[in-house]
PDB file of C-alpha atoms in Angstrom:
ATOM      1  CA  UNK A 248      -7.052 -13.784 -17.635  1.00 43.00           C
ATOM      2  CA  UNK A 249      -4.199 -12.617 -15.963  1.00 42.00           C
ATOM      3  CA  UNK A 250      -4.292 -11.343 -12.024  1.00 45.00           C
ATOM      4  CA  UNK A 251      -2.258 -10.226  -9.868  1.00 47.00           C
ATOM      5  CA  UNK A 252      -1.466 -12.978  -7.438  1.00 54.00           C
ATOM      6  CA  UNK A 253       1.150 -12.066  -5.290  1.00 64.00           C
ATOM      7  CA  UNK A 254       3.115  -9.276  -4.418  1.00 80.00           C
ATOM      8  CA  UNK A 255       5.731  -7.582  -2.014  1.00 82.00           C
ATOM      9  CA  UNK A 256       6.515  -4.129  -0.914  1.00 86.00           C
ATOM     10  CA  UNK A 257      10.511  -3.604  -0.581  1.00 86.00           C
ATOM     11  CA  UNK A 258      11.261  -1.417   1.886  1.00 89.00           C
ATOM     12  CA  UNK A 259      14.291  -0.506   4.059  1.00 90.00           C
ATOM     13  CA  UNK A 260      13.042  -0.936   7.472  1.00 92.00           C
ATOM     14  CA  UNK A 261      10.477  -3.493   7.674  1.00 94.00           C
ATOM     15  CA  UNK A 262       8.686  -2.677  11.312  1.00 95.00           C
ATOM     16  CA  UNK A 263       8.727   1.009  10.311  1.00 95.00           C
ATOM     17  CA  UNK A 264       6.494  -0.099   7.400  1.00 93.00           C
ATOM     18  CA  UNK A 265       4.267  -2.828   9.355  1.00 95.00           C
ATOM     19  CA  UNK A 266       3.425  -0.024  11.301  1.00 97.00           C
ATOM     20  CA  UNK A 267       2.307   2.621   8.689  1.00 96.00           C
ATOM     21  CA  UNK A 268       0.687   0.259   6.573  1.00 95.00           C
ATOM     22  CA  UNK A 269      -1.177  -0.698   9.737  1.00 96.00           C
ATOM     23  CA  UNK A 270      -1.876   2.399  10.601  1.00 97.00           C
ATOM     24  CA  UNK A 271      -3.245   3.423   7.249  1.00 96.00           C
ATOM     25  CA  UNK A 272      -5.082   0.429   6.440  1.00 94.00           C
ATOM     26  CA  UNK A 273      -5.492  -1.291   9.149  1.00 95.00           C
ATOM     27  CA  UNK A 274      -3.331  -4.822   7.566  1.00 95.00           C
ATOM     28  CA  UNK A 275      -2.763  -7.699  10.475  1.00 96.00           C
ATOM     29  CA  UNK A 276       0.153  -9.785   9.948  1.00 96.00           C
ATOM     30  CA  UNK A 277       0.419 -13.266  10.082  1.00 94.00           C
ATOM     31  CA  UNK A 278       3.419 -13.421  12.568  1.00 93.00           C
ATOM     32  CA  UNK A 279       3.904 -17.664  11.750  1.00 91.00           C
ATOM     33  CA  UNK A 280       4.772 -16.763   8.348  1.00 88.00           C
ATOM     34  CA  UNK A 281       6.674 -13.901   8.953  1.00 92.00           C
ATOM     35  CA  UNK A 282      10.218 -12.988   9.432  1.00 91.00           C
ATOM     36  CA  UNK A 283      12.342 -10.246  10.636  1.00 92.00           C
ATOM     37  CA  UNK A 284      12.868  -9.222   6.970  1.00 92.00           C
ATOM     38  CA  UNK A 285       9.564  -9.975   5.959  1.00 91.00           C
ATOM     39  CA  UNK A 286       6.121  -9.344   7.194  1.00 94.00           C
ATOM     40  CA  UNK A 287       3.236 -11.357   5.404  1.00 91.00           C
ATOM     41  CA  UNK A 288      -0.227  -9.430   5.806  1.00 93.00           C
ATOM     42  CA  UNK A 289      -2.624 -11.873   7.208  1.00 94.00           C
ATOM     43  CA  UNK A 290      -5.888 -12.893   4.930  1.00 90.00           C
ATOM     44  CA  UNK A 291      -5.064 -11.121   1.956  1.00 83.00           C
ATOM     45  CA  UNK A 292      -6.080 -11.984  -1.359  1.00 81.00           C
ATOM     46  CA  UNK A 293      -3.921 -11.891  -3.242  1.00 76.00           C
ATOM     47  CA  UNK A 294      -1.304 -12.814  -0.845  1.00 74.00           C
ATOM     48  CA  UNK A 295       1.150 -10.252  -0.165  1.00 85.00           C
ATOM     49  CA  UNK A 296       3.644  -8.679   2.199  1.00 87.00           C
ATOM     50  CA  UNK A 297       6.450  -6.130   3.039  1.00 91.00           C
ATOM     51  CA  UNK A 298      10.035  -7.276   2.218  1.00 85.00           C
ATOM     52  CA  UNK A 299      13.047  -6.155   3.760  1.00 90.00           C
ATOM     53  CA  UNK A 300      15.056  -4.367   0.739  1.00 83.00           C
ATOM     54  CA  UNK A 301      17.131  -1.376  -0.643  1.00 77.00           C
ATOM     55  CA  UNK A 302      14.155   1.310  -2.463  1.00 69.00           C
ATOM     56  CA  UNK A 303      13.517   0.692  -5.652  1.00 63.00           C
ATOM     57  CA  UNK A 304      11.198   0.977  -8.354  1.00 59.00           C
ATOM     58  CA  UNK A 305       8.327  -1.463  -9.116  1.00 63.00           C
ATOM     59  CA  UNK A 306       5.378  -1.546 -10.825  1.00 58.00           C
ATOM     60  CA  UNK A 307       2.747   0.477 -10.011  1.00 67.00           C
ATOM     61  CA  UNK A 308      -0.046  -0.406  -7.355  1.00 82.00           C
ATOM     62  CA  UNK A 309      -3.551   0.816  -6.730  1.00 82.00           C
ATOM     63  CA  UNK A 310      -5.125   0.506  -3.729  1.00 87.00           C
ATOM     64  CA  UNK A 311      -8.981   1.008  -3.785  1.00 86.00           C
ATOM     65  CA  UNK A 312     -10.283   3.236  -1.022  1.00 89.00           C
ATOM     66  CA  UNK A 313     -13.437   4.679  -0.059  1.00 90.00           C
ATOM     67  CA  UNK A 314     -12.331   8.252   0.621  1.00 95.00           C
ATOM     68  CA  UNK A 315      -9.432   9.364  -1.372  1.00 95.00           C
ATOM     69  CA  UNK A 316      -9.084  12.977   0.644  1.00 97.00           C
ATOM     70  CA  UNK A 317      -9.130  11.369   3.639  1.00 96.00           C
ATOM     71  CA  UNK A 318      -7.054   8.327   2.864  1.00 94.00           C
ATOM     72  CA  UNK A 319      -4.106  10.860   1.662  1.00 97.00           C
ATOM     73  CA  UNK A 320      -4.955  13.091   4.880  1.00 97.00           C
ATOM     74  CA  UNK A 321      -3.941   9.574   6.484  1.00 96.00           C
ATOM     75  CA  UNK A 322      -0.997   8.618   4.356  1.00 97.00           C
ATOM     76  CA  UNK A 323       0.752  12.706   5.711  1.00 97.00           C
ATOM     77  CA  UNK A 324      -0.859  11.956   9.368  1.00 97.00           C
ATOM     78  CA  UNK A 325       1.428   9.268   9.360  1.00 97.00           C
ATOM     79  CA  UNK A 326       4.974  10.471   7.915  1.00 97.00           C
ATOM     80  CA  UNK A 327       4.035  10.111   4.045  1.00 97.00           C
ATOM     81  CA  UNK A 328       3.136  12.222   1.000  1.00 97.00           C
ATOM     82  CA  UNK A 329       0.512  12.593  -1.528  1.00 96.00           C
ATOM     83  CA  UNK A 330       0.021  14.121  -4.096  1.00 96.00           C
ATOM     84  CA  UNK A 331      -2.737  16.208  -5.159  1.00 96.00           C
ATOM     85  CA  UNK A 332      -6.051  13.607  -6.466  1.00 97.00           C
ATOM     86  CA  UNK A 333      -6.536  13.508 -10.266  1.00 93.00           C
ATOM     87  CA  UNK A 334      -9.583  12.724 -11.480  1.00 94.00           C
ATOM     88  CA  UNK A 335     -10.120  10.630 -14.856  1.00 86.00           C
ATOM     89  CA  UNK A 336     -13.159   8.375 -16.230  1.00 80.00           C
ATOM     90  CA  UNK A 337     -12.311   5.422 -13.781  1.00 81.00           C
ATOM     91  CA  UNK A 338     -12.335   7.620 -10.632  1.00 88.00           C
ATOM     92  CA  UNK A 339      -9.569   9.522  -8.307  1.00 94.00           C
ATOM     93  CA  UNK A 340      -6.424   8.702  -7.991  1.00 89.00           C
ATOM     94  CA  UNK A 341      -3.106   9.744  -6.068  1.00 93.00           C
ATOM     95  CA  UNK A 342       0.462   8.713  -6.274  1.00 89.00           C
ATOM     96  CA  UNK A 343       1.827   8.495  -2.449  1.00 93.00           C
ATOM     97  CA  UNK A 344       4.494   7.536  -0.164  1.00 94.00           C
ATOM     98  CA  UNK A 345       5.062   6.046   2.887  1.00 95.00           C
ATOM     99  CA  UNK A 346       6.677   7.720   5.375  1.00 96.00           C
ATOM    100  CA  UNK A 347      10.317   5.823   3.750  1.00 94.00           C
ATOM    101  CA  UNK A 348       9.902   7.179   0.168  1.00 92.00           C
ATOM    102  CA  UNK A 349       8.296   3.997  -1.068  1.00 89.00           C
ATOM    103  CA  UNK A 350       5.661   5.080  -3.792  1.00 87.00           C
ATOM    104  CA  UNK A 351       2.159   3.633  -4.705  1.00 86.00           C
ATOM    105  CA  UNK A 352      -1.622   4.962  -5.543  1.00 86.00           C
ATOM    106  CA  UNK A 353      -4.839   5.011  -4.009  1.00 89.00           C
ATOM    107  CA  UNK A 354      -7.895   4.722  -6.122  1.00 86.00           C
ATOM    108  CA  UNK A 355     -11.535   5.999  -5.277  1.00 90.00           C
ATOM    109  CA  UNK A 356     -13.830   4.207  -7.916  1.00 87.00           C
ATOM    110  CA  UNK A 357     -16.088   6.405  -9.671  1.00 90.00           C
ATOM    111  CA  UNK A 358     -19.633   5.175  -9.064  1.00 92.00           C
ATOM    112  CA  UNK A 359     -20.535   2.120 -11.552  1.00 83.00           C
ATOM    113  CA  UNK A 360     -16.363   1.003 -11.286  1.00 72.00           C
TER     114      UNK A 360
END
């Protein structure tokens, strides 16, 4: 079985993103193992964090939330975009941005998921 283990988020300006990403879901960072171009979110699993980079593309990420409306109303509150929720057999989902053009999803389970 194959899971995802670890990942990053490149973006440009790495406090600008601790900051949304805090913002919108709340993440602490683990400030012993992180850097001024990198920011490792404390007790994640899988382990992850945001690395200082140009923008580019990577694979797609879903983020499981509760309340997709009001986790996109969030994701504009604070400088991003989102598009409008699709729904499919699996749930809701939204492709977003943070407020520095970096794109992922949210995903609201549909009840049994």
């Amino acid at each position: 079985m194959i899971q995802l283990g670890y990942f990053t988020l490149d973006t440009p300006d790495v406090e600008k993103a601790r900051a949304f990403y805090a913002g919108l879901f709340g993440w602490r960072f683990d400030e012993t193992a992180s850097s001024p171009t990198y920011a490792h979110v404390a007790g994640s699993d899988p382990a992850f964090g945001l690395t200082k980079g140009e923008h580019k593309a990577f694979p797609n990420l879903y983020f499981r939330v509760d309340d997709i409306h009001a986790a996109c109303a969030r994701v504009t509150e604070l400088g991003g975009r989102c598009a409008v929720p699709a729904e499919s057999p699996s749930g809701l989902s939204a492709v977003v941005s943070d407020d520095q053009g970096v794109s992922f999803s949210l995903w609201q389970p549909a009840p049994g998921y």
